[in-house]
Every structure is written in structure tokens, then in C-alpha cells.
Amino acid sequence: MAAMQVAESLPGGQARDVPREPPPEQGSGFRCLSARLCALRPDDSSSARTEIHLLFDQLISENYGEVGGVAPEDVSALLVQACRLVPLNQNHLVSKVSQLIHHLLNRLQVIVDEQNLDFLLAYTISAIQQCSSWTHMEILQALAALVYCNGSKCQKLLQNALKGIQSLLNGGKMKLTQTEELGALLAVLKKSMFHGLPGLNIELPTVLYPTPLPQYDGRPPVKPQQSESNTSRPTVNKKKKSKVKSRKIHQEEEEEESSGEREAVPITGSGKENLCEGSTPCSSSLGVRSLPVEGSSMAGRDRVSTPFRSASWKKVSSSESDYSDAEGGMQSKMRSYQAKVRQGALACFLSTIKSIEKKVLYGYWSAFVPDTPELGSPQSVSLMTLTLKDPSPKTRACALQVLSAILEGSKQFLSVAEDTSDHRRAFTPFSVMIASSIRELHRCLLLALVAESSSQTLTQIIKCLANLVSNSPYNRLKLSLLTKVWNQIKPYIRHKDVNVRVSSLTLLGAIVSTHAPLPEVQLLLQQPCSSGLSNSNSATPHLSAPDWWKKAPSGPFLEEASVSSPKGSSEPCWLIRLCISTVVLPKEESCSSSDAGCATGSIYEPSPMRLEALQVLAHLAKGYFSMAQVYLMELGEVICKCMGEADPSIQLHGAKLLEELGTGLIQQYKPDSTIAPDQRVPVTVVVMFWTMMLNGPLPRALQNSEHPTLQASTCDALSSILPEAFSSLPSDRQILCITMLLGLNDSKNRLVKAATSRALGVYVLFPCLRQDVIFVADTANAILMSLQDKSLNVRAKAAWSLGNLTDTLIVNMETPDPSFQEEFSGLLLLKMLRSAIEASRDKDKVKSNAVRALGNLLHFLQPSHIEKPRFAEIIEESIQALISTVLNEAAMKVRWNACYAVGNVFKNPALPLGTAPWTSQAYNALTSVVTSCKNFKVRIRSATALSIPSKREQYGSAEQYVQIWNALVTALQKSEDTTDFLEFKYCASLRTQICQALIHLLSLASASDLPCIRETLESNGDMVQSFILQFLKSGAEGDDTGAPHSLHERDQMVRTALEHISSIQALAGDSAKRAIMDFLEDTLTIYFDSSGSQVALLGLTDR
């Protein structure tokens, strides 16, 4: 950069060489031009701009000869005047004045005085923020020339420069697409993050480079995890605090830093400072803010050149927060500036995080996030260094905000973490490195938690912990991490500051929702109620007996409540009791001054506390329902109380809790549930629970049109009724539910309409409602109306419900009573087909369920419908829509559903499959997919559809049959051809399904098909036989394809095919039949011989 060529100058603008007398005319041109410029006044006219342009050009082109004859103060005054004449909206003039600044300062070797420097810096930084990007090069050159050799005068420069960069990032003007650019910026920001931090001097490369993900580095293996009491710490010199006289600083920047300055906060509460002597290890329980020793071999790590032994690292009390010292306010002002630089760098880093992809950001993880320290390794710095060591609470809070932003959305990145006890490796695996980093984050944040005195920063620590907990893979890590967090956060539930209490509940909610259910958390929930909750400064209600909060029993509900408790549950869940008390009990103490969410005159906890408590209850109901079910009736009363309140937010969270409880009850009664019957909530209790809900404020919430979000959430809750319980509800309550949902489907609010459409799609599957022709017809009309909505979300929910409704039609087909099919309107069927065809052309979210509905409708059509001329065209159009979707490069879920739907069409014997013109098109589409689709699950579904027709004539001509046969053989050959390793797990299932389809085709073959089958077997017989043998031995593994799973069923299929081939009357001299029989007999012989089934083998020989 040209600015770097400026030589140092002596006071007065003299050059370092021996000064010479300038020629008489030297400097006269500058003075003349300067006088003309200073005589001008700001004017936005075209003539004024032209004159300024000419003056700038003359000043730049002036031949100054040897340096001298021009006073530095004159140059500074001219540049200030030039900037005043140029508004920032004139890009060309800004570019020209920037060139002038750069040229004069370099050519005349001028160092600008502090007052003028402040003005010029402010002008150039504002220019970067406001002017077009093409001017930035000249502006930055001017900025470089201004700051060169002016470091002592640029106290605010770093702050302003960082603000400028942040403005560029926030405005999208700085595109960090190149690794070098991003690495250079991060290196500068990391350096600035520690600017002026006492006792710290770090050395950084000019560019930080990312670590390839995943990758290991060359560090020695991670040492066994040590207990926190034995963890190595840097030594800190123990010195007495010098007694200094407190002095008030009036500057605003010092005042905002003075609150919550670093002070000793041991767990014991003694207020005394406990520092390590020499190299003696410190106990983590002391809460000392010593810098954690961190691993240093990871990419982007920097070294601390000076150990943290300075007395300035000692924590200061609030009386010392003004940095009072003998030097007066200048030093405190300097420290305040330095703190603001650190804050600016962190704010800029936060903007950087938001402007780049997370996968790019995580390449620099090791440069900013600590790792578990290794014995003897050099110390390194990270965001946790600031959190634990910075004397400014605002800076500590900023560092925590940045760390939270890094952790947010990191679940996929952290999911590779895995603890291992194998320390004999030559390198540290990437998974172990990430696990080590997660452990160190837990340790450092818990150290910060116990030592923090500022409530605002304390809130940020707890929020950061919540983000860490939400994204860490505890199911792959060693136990105790969550236990430590759990035990240390408990006292903060009773903190005097409401924000700390709210964030503490948020953290507990994160613990009970991460990878739920975790055995470690299950044990924590069963801890005694009093464990870790005692606090004399409690601001929440005290806990007592299980029914502590009810003034009186609530009739028969409480008598049955104990029935819902699973056997063996003796100790109640303290967290559920705490949350219920927070929601329903009055406070025992008045709101503290920090309880901003506490409404005047409110007897309850502040609204944020109650909302967070309801959120935690919802997490518990979702992840640990076996514990929540003990309190089912009590929670029902809590929900009724919440939904009866005036605050819509409380009502909304009550509805969310109801939905989670309803979903938990449904999960218990699913056919695949592992919950023992005697551990389930009895249906009678579920009926009582929902009767209480429907007799309470829930219907009013459904009709509250002023709060559509509440209406939508209540609809979702209403759709979580256990079907077995719904049928036992009083008839008037059943009618109430149905009537309200059908009525709300006309809502003009899209959220309500979407939720209602989904709820109707749930109800139409209820066994007690699905045979009610009137209800099904009303639901169908409501859904068809929603399918026309302008909102994609409404249409997607309606399409899902239409798929469910058509599933109901298929279920009713399978019942002995034909009355439903006879009574269901043919006109309504036509409307449903037309709507489904239209929806199949919609977005993928709608299309996937629209094709499912089409397949079901075509399957449901009766001969009486198909015979009518008005159905012929719609049937053809429906099948063409399915074929088109099978072949289109749509989302794989859509194509899977389309293949499934075509298979459903093949199940309707009334359709002219085999003779209709669309037959070959349908088969060609399926064979194309089974041989070439990238997604193996779609191939599997296509092969399944090809094996559905039950008669030979349904496969069409011999040519069509052979094409299907050859396609399946080709698909079997290509069953391992994929570049996506995720598809390999479906290879066995695909081969199983193809083998089943081939055997099915053999069991239906006609005499005209045999020659082509023999031809294929002659060329690919060994390959086909090997896969059929695998099919006979193992079958489908883990994929619901409809393939038989028992050994007897599988070999019976081959025997049936053999018997059918043997029964075919072959043409004279045709050897194809014998060749195919030999192939099947040989296959069975090998199978029976390998399985030791001699009886079956003898039976085969007799044949």
C-alpha cells in the first residue's frame, strides 16, 4: 500500500535529511490553490462541483519538488476544508478527495494533528459505510495514509474501523467468498478481541486457515480425563490488593463498564479471593477466574507469550470499577477505549458469523473454542479467555453472545463427537477432538457461572450453556456432563434477577429435550425435591406435598389420578412440581426491581417465568412422558387454568402442553408401543382428562378469532385425542369437536385453516368416525375447499388430509359391509379425483400426498363407477398424472408415493389393466425407475408395484411381459451400482424385492413367455440364482416392502413357481420349459442342501 511508503518526519514537518532552503517559488502554488479552496462554501450546484473537481486535480498534479515550504498544519486545514465541501452522496468527489488525502500526506510527508485527524477519520469511515463499493479502494488508501505513524493519536480508530467493517458486513457489501479474505479478517478480529487485555500479549498469523472437516491433527493422544480438582492451571502470583481511593469517573463509557466488574465469587459465598500459589493446582470449586489451559496444536491457535502472572488479573471489587489510580482518569479512559475495541471486535465477529455458512465457520472452530488442556502444552486463548478473564462485564457478555452464535445450529457438526478410552493411537481422531472441546466448554462455562457477579452476564452464560446442551451429542459422550450442569444450575432457579431465573429454566428445558430420553437425565429427574434448591433469597414458591397447590380436591378427577401412575413410581418429579408451582402459585415475595416482566399488581411470577415453566413441562411430556403421566390430571387442571387466563401467550403455551400430553398418550397405545399395558394410562382416565378439557376453556380458545395463533394451536391440541378415548367421550362432546373443526375450516386466517385441515385429516381415521358416510363426506368437502387456498401451507395440510381420507375409503372397502361404498357419492368421488389431479401439479409438499390420494381413489372405484362414461376420461387423466409423476425428476418422496399409488391402481380388478392403452405406459415408467433411479427406496417401491398384478393377462402382451422381466434382471445386476454410500444400506432390501418380483412373474408365465425367460437365464442365470439363494436364506432386512419374512413363505414361493412352470403345456420341441424347471430345481436343491432340509429335498426329487 502506498501509505506504507511514508517516511517518519520530525515536528514541524521537517524531513529527516538535512533541510535545504526551498526555491523562492516552492509552495506558492499550493498556497494559492489552498486559498482558493478555503474561500469556497458548500454548494451542491453543478458549477460548484466542477470547480471543486478542477481544484482537486490541480492540487494532485502540482509539482511540489523537494519536501519543504508547506506547513503540516496548512495541509491538515486544507484536507479538512476539502472534506467539508464534499458531501458523501457525491461518489466521484469522495473518490477524488480520498485521492487528494492519500497524495498530499504521502508526497509532503505530513502527520496530521489529533484534532484534524479525528475529523478526517470520521469522514473516511462514514464514506466507507455510505459510498458505492467502487470508491472503497481510494477511501481505504486515504485511511491508511491518515493512520500511518499516528498510532498514539488513534484511540478511537480501532473502534470506528471495526464499526465500519461491521456496517459493511451487515449491509451485505463485504462478500467473504475467498478463504484468504475470511482468514485475514478473522485473524484481525481475533487480535482485536484481546486488545488491551491486561497481562496478555498474543502473536497471531496474518491469516487463519480452516481445518478440513473432518480431519485429525498431529497432536499426541488426549490424556485420560482428570477430575476438575486436579486440572492443571496457570500459576497466579498471590499479592495483596493495594488500597486505593475510589474516584468517580463521569464519562459515560466508564459508567456503563462499572456495573458488575470482575470480583471474587466463591461458591461458599465468603467473598474472599482464593488464588493458586506457585504451581499448586487450583480446585474448580473455588470459582477462581484463572485462565483454562488449552490445547494448542489445532489450526489457527495462537500462543500467549507472557504467562498470566500480572497482578492486573486479580478480580476487583465494584469499588475499584472506576480504575482509580494515581495517574488520574487518563488511564481509566484508555482502559475504557480498549474495552470498547474488544467489544467492537466481538460485534464484528458476530456479524461475520451471520454472513457466512456454518460449515465454513466450523472450519475455524479450533481458533475460537477451547479444547481440553494437555499437560505441558503452551497456553492458548479463545472466547472463553474473555469470558473468564475480561474485567468488563459487557465484554464478557459480548464474548458469550458470539460463542452462543457459534454453538447455535452446530448439532450436525458436533454430532461426530465421540469419547474413547483408546489412548494408544498415533493421532487424535477428529471425533475425539470435538468431544474434548465439548467437555472443555462445559468446564469453562461452569467455572464462569459460579464466579460471575453481573446478572446480565450471568444470563448470557446460562443461555450459552443452553445452546451447548441443545447441540451436544450426549448419547455419544461419557456420563456426568449433564449432571454437573444440572447440579450447578439448580440454585439459580431462585436467583433474585428474573432474567437469570428464566434462562435457568430454559437451560433445564434444553437438558430434558436433548436426545430424550437419556438415562442420565431420567436419574436426575428422580432426585429428591430438596436437592440443590435451598436458597434464602428464593423468589419462587416453596414446594410441599404432591397436591400442594390445589386449595380443594376437584371431584372425581383426583380420585382417579392415582390410577394413571405407573407401578413402582414412588418419588415424584421435583422439576414438574417446581414448574407447576411457578405457573399456578402466587409469589411468596414481591417482585424484585429486576423483574421487568412482572406486571404491576400481579400476584404470580413474571410472565416470562411462567411461559418458560410451561415450555419445560411440554418438553418433559414429550421426552419423559412416563414421569409426566403421574401428574396427568394435575397438569390438566394447570392447562385449564392457563387457557382460562387473559394473556394469550399463557393460553398458547397451555395449548402446546395439552398437545404434547395428548401425543404422549397416543404413543402409548400405538400397536408397536413397548410400554406394558399395566404401565399405560387407562383409557378411562384419558376420557376423564379430555372431558375436563372440553368442559373447560378449550372451546372458548378455539372460537377466539382475535388470536388466530391460539386457535391454530388449540386445533393441533384437539387433534391429539386418543382415538380409543374419543369414542368413549359423551356424544355431545364428540359433536362439539367435529362441529368446531368443520366450522373453523372456513376461517380466513391461513394458520387456523391449515391446523383445521390437519385435524380433520386425523379425525377421519378414527375407527368410530370412518364409517360415518356423512362425516366423511363433510370432511371431504372441507378438505377440497382448502386445496384451493392460496397458501401453500394450507394446501399441503389439505393434501395430507385428503390422503388420510382416501386411506379410510380403502379400509372401508375391506369391511364385510358394502353399505359405505354404495352410499358414498359418485359425484364427490369425481370432485376428489379432479382436485387430486390438480394438486399433483402443485409444489412437492402438496404433490406427494396428492398422488397418494389418486392411487387410493383409483383403487376404491367400483365397477358401477368405472362403467359410467363420465368416469372414463377422469380415470385416464388420473393415471397419466401418476405416470408423469413417476418419471419426473421430482423429490424422491414424491416419486416414492407415485410408485406406491401406481401399485394401488394395479390392485383394482375392475380397471382394464393389460388391455387399456395406459398399461404399457405405466409398466414402462416403473421399469425405467427400477433400473435407473438414484434413490434405492424408490426402486424398491417400483419393484413392489411390478409384483402386484395377480393375473398373467394384466401384464399385457408377451413383449410387455418380457420387457418387465428383463428390466428386473437388469435392476438385479445394478443393485449395487451407486455413488451415494447412504444408499448401500438399502441394497439387500432392493435385491429381495426384485427377487420376489421375478419369482412372482415366473408363477404367472405363459408358454409364449418361456423362450425369452430361458434366454435371459442362459446369459445371467448364475447371477440371478445367487441372489435368489440370498433371498431364500435371509429375505428383507429392515425395510417394509411387503416381502415375506418367514423361511417357509420364501421357499414356498419358489416351489409355487416351479409347479406352475411344470403345469404349462409347452409347444412340441420347445426346451425352454425344461431349462427353466432345471434352473428352479437346481436353486431349491442348493438351498435345501445348505439348510439341511432333507424332507423337502426328497419331495423335490420325487417330483
GROMACS .gro file of C-alpha atoms in nm, residues 51-303:
model
  253
   51GLU     CA    1  -1.480   2.394  -0.972
   52ILE     CA    2  -1.401   2.162  -0.680
   53HIS     CA    3  -1.306   1.885  -0.923
   54LEU     CA    4  -1.065   2.119  -1.103
   55LEU     CA    5  -0.906   2.242  -0.778
   56PHE     CA    6  -0.856   1.883  -0.657
   57ASP     CA    7  -0.697   1.788  -0.991
   58GLN     CA    8  -0.462   2.088  -0.972
   59LEU     CA    9  -0.363   2.008  -0.612
   60ILE     CA   10  -0.290   1.648  -0.708
   61SER     CA   11  -0.094   1.739  -1.020
   62GLU     CA   12   0.103   2.022  -0.856
   63ASN     CA   13   0.483   1.965  -0.869
   64TYR     CA   14   0.590   2.005  -0.508
   65GLY     CA   15   0.957   1.931  -0.583
   66GLU     CA   16   1.161   1.870  -0.271
   67VAL     CA   17   0.969   1.845   0.054
   68GLY     CA   18   0.950   2.179   0.235
   69GLY     CA   19   0.785   2.515   0.214
   70VAL     CA   20   0.441   2.379   0.317
   71ALA     CA   21   0.349   2.369   0.684
   72PRO     CA   22   0.181   2.049   0.810
   73GLU     CA   23  -0.097   2.248   0.974
   74ASP     CA   24  -0.177   2.409   0.637
   75VAL     CA   25  -0.208   2.065   0.475
   76SER     CA   26  -0.433   1.945   0.756
   77ALA     CA   27  -0.654   2.255   0.731
   78LEU     CA   28  -0.681   2.215   0.353
   79LEU     CA   29  -0.785   1.849   0.379
   80VAL     CA   30  -1.047   1.929   0.644
   81GLN     CA   31  -1.187   2.208   0.422
   82ALA     CA   32  -1.189   1.973   0.122
   83CYS     CA   33  -1.389   1.712   0.315
   84ARG     CA   34  -1.637   1.974   0.433
   85LEU     CA   35  -1.700   2.076   0.073
   86VAL     CA   36  -1.773   1.717  -0.042
   87PRO     CA   37  -2.100   1.555   0.070
   88LEU     CA   38  -2.094   1.177   0.100
   89ASN     CA   39  -2.362   1.131  -0.165
   90GLN     CA   40  -2.121   1.254  -0.433
   91ASN     CA   41  -1.927   0.934  -0.508
   92HIS     CA   42  -1.696   1.087  -0.770
   93LEU     CA   43  -1.597   1.380  -0.547
   94VAL     CA   44  -1.547   1.146  -0.248
   95SER     CA   45  -1.316   0.935  -0.463
   96LYS     CA   46  -1.125   1.247  -0.570
   97VAL     CA   47  -1.090   1.389  -0.216
   98SER     CA   48  -0.966   1.046  -0.100
   99GLN     CA   49  -0.701   1.055  -0.371
  100LEU     CA   50  -0.607   1.406  -0.254
  101ILE     CA   51  -0.565   1.294   0.109
  102HIS     CA   52  -0.354   0.997   0.005
  103HIS     CA   53  -0.138   1.201  -0.235
  104LEU     CA   54  -0.067   1.504  -0.012
  105LEU     CA   55   0.008   1.306   0.305
  106ASN     CA   56   0.249   1.078   0.121
  107ARG     CA   57   0.408   1.340  -0.104
  108LEU     CA   58   0.455   1.605   0.166
  109GLN     CA   59   0.528   1.354   0.449
  110VAL     CA   60   0.272   1.519   0.676
  111ILE     CA   61   0.147   1.376   1.004
  112VAL     CA   62  -0.196   1.519   1.084
  113ASP     CA   63  -0.257   1.670   1.429
  114GLU     CA   64  -0.501   1.492   1.662
  115GLN     CA   65  -0.798   1.729   1.629
  116ASN     CA   66  -0.798   1.727   1.248
  117LEU     CA   67  -0.719   1.355   1.249
  118ASP     CA   68  -1.039   1.279   1.439
  119PHE     CA   69  -1.243   1.471   1.183
  120LEU     CA   70  -1.075   1.311   0.881
  121LEU     CA   71  -1.101   0.960   1.024
  122ALA     CA   72  -1.471   1.006   1.097
  123TYR     CA   73  -1.524   1.134   0.742
  124THR     CA   74  -1.341   0.845   0.571
  125ILE     CA   75  -1.509   0.578   0.785
  126SER     CA   76  -1.851   0.729   0.709
  127ALA     CA   77  -1.754   0.728   0.342
  128ILE     CA   78  -1.683   0.353   0.353
  129GLN     CA   79  -2.024   0.294   0.509
  130GLN     CA   80  -2.224   0.514   0.270
  131CYS     CA   81  -2.044   0.532  -0.064
  132SER     CA   82  -2.052   0.285  -0.352
  133SER     CA   83  -1.814  -0.009  -0.340
  134TRP     CA   84  -1.609   0.119  -0.639
  135THR     CA   85  -1.487   0.410  -0.421
  136HIS     CA   86  -1.364   0.189  -0.138
  137MET     CA   87  -1.013   0.137  -0.273
  138GLU     CA   88  -0.937   0.511  -0.277
  139ILE     CA   89  -1.106   0.565   0.060
  140LEU     CA   90  -0.904   0.285   0.222
  141GLN     CA   91  -0.581   0.428   0.077
  142ALA     CA   92  -0.671   0.764   0.230
  143LEU     CA   93  -0.747   0.596   0.562
  144ALA     CA   94  -0.412   0.416   0.556
  145ALA     CA   95  -0.227   0.742   0.492
  146LEU     CA   96  -0.409   0.910   0.782
  147VAL     CA   97  -0.329   0.645   1.041
  148TYR     CA   98   0.034   0.590   0.939
  149CYS     CA   99   0.260   0.700   1.228
  150ASN     CA  100  -0.049   0.823   1.415
  151GLY     CA  101  -0.100   0.526   1.646
  152SER     CA  102  -0.064   0.731   1.962
  153LYS     CA  103  -0.341   0.965   1.846
  154CYS     CA  104  -0.587   0.698   1.724
  155GLN     CA  105  -0.758   0.595   2.046
  156LYS     CA  106  -1.095   0.566   1.874
  157LEU     CA  107  -0.966   0.447   1.539
  158LEU     CA  108  -0.993   0.076   1.602
  159GLN     CA  109  -1.344   0.121   1.734
  160ASN     CA  110  -1.451   0.315   1.427
  161ALA     CA  111  -1.270   0.083   1.185
  162LEU     CA  112  -1.443  -0.217   1.340
  163LYS     CA  113  -1.776  -0.037   1.317
  164GLY     CA  114  -1.706   0.028   0.951
  165ILE     CA  115  -1.630  -0.339   0.881
  166GLN     CA  116  -1.940  -0.441   1.076
  167SER     CA  117  -2.150  -0.199   0.873
  168LEU     CA  118  -2.015  -0.348   0.550
  169LEU     CA  119  -2.094  -0.699   0.672
  170ASN     CA  120  -2.444  -0.610   0.788
  171GLY     CA  121  -2.516  -0.430   0.463
  172GLY     CA  122  -2.400  -0.724   0.255
  173LYS     CA  123  -2.129  -0.517   0.085
  174MET     CA  124  -1.844  -0.741   0.202
  175LYS     CA  125  -1.859  -1.085   0.039
  176LEU     CA  126  -1.635  -1.329   0.223
  177THR     CA  127  -1.613  -1.587  -0.052
  178GLN     CA  128  -1.238  -1.644  -0.057
  179THR     CA  129  -1.061  -1.839   0.217
  180GLU     CA  130  -0.775  -1.588   0.228
  181GLU     CA  131  -1.014  -1.295   0.274
  182LEU     CA  132  -1.210  -1.462   0.552
  183GLY     CA  133  -0.896  -1.590   0.722
  184ALA     CA  134  -0.737  -1.245   0.716
  185LEU     CA  135  -1.048  -1.085   0.863
  186LEU     CA  136  -1.076  -1.346   1.138
  187ALA     CA  137  -0.708  -1.302   1.225
  188VAL     CA  138  -0.757  -0.926   1.264
  189LEU     CA  139  -1.073  -0.975   1.469
  190LYS     CA  140  -0.908  -1.228   1.698
  191LYS     CA  141  -0.618  -0.990   1.757
  192SER     CA  142  -0.861  -0.706   1.831
  193MET     CA  143  -1.072  -0.923   2.062
  194PHE     CA  144  -0.783  -0.928   2.309
  195HIS     CA  145  -0.674  -0.566   2.253
  196GLY     CA  146  -0.551  -0.414   2.577
  197LEU     CA  147  -0.641  -0.712   2.791
  198PRO     CA  148  -0.409  -0.681   3.095
  199GLY     CA  149  -0.118  -0.921   3.108
  200LEU     CA  150  -0.182  -1.064   2.763
  201ASN     CA  151   0.033  -1.037   2.453
  202ILE     CA  152  -0.053  -1.274   2.172
  203GLU     CA  153   0.119  -1.349   1.846
  204LEU     CA  154  -0.106  -1.422   1.551
  205PRO     CA  155  -0.051  -1.513   1.186
  206THR     CA  156  -0.186  -1.263   0.935
  207VAL     CA  157  -0.431  -1.523   0.806
  208LEU     CA  158  -0.621  -1.801   0.986
  209TYR     CA  159  -0.675  -2.112   0.777
  210PRO     CA  160  -0.966  -2.354   0.828
  211THR     CA  161  -0.932  -2.714   0.934
  212PRO     CA  162  -1.072  -2.955   0.673
  213LEU     CA  163  -1.376  -3.132   0.816
  214PRO     CA  164  -1.346  -3.395   0.937
  215GLN     CA  165  -0.973  -3.418   0.991
  216TYR     CA  166  -0.729  -3.515   1.261
  217ASP     CA  167  -0.421  -3.323   1.356
  218GLY     CA  168  -0.078  -3.440   1.469
  219ARG     CA  169  -0.115  -3.385   1.841
  220PRO     CA  170  -0.035  -3.665   2.084
  221PRO     CA  171  -0.333  -3.865   2.208
  222VAL     CA  172  -0.570  -3.699   2.451
  223LYS     CA  173  -0.480  -3.780   2.810
  224PRO     CA  174  -0.737  -3.950   3.035
  225GLN     CA  175  -0.998  -3.708   3.166
  226GLN     CA  176  -0.888  -3.579   3.505
  227SER     CA  177  -1.115  -3.464   3.779
  228GLU     CA  178  -1.161  -3.091   3.790
  229SER     CA  179  -0.978  -3.065   4.119
  230ASN     CA  180  -0.661  -3.196   3.955
  231THR     CA  181  -0.676  -2.999   3.633
  232SER     CA  182  -0.362  -2.804   3.561
  233ARG     CA  183  -0.398  -2.430   3.591
  234PRO     CA  184  -0.164  -2.143   3.511
  235THR     CA  185   0.010  -2.004   3.815
  236VAL     CA  186  -0.104  -1.675   3.956
  237ASN     CA  187   0.107  -1.465   4.192
  238LYS     CA  188  -0.067  -1.401   4.517
  239LYS     CA  189  -0.042  -1.035   4.602
  240LYS     CA  190  -0.221  -0.811   4.838
  241LYS     CA  191  -0.456  -0.567   4.681
  242SER     CA  192  -0.329  -0.218   4.716
  243LYS     CA  193  -0.571   0.006   4.889
  244VAL     CA  194  -0.676   0.276   4.650
  245LYS     CA  195  -0.914   0.557   4.689
  246SER     CA  196  -1.228   0.522   4.482
  247ARG     CA  197  -1.286   0.803   4.247
  248LYS     CA  198  -1.596   0.861   4.041
  249ILE     CA  199  -1.549   0.885   3.668
  250HIS     CA  200  -1.812   1.088   3.492
  251GLN     CA  201  -1.751   0.974   3.138
  252GLU     CA  202  -2.038   0.767   3.003
  253GLU     CA  203  -1.818   0.489   2.872
  254GLU     CA  204  -1.668   0.428   3.217
  255GLU     CA  205  -2.005   0.430   3.390
  256GLU     CA  206  -2.152   0.156   3.175
  257GLU     CA  207  -1.849  -0.062   3.241
  258SER     CA  208  -1.854  -0.008   3.615
  259SER     CA  209  -2.152  -0.229   3.687
  260GLY     CA  210  -2.058  -0.586   3.764
  261GLU     CA  211  -1.682  -0.562   3.730
  262ARG     CA  212  -1.494  -0.882   3.797
  263GLU     CA  213  -1.497  -0.974   4.165
  264ALA     CA  214  -1.435  -1.293   4.357
  265VAL     CA  215  -1.749  -1.503   4.398
  266PRO     CA  216  -1.655  -1.832   4.562
  267ILE     CA  217  -1.926  -2.092   4.594
  268THR     CA  218  -1.901  -2.065   4.970
  269GLY     CA  219  -2.018  -1.707   4.947
  270SER     CA  220  -1.743  -1.581   5.174
  271GLY     CA  221  -1.641  -1.314   4.926
  272LYS     CA  222  -1.274  -1.394   4.979
  273GLU     CA  223  -1.036  -1.444   4.692
  274ASN     CA  224  -0.863  -1.779   4.664
  275LEU     CA  225  -0.570  -1.776   4.426
  276CYS     CA  226  -0.324  -2.053   4.347
  277GLU     CA  227   0.021  -2.031   4.496
  278GLY     CA  228   0.307  -2.117   4.263
  279SER     CA  229   0.227  -2.425   4.059
  280THR     CA  230  -0.018  -2.578   4.302
  281PRO     CA  231  -0.331  -2.687   4.118
  282CYS     CA  232  -0.649  -2.491   4.191
  283SER     CA  233  -0.977  -2.654   4.273
  284SER     CA  234  -1.251  -2.567   4.029
  285SER     CA  235  -1.495  -2.538   4.317
  286LEU     CA  236  -1.328  -2.218   4.428
  287GLY     CA  237  -1.471  -2.031   4.135
  288VAL     CA  238  -1.139  -1.863   4.060
  289ARG     CA  239  -1.124  -1.689   3.727
  290SER     CA  240  -0.799  -1.843   3.621
  291LEU     CA  241  -0.743  -1.899   3.252
  292PRO     CA  242  -0.807  -2.259   3.149
  293VAL     CA  243  -0.505  -2.420   2.991
  294GLU     CA  244  -0.599  -2.512   2.637
  295GLY     CA  245  -0.464  -2.736   2.367
  296SER     CA  246  -0.252  -2.553   2.119
  297SER     CA  247  -0.185  -2.771   1.821
  298MET     CA  248  -0.510  -2.711   1.641
  299ALA     CA  249  -0.539  -2.494   1.333
  300GLY     CA  250  -0.543  -2.124   1.397
  301ARG     CA  251  -0.425  -2.148   1.761
  302ASP     CA  252  -0.205  -1.874   1.894
  303ARG     CA  253   0.039  -1.863   2.180
   0.00000   0.00000   0.00000
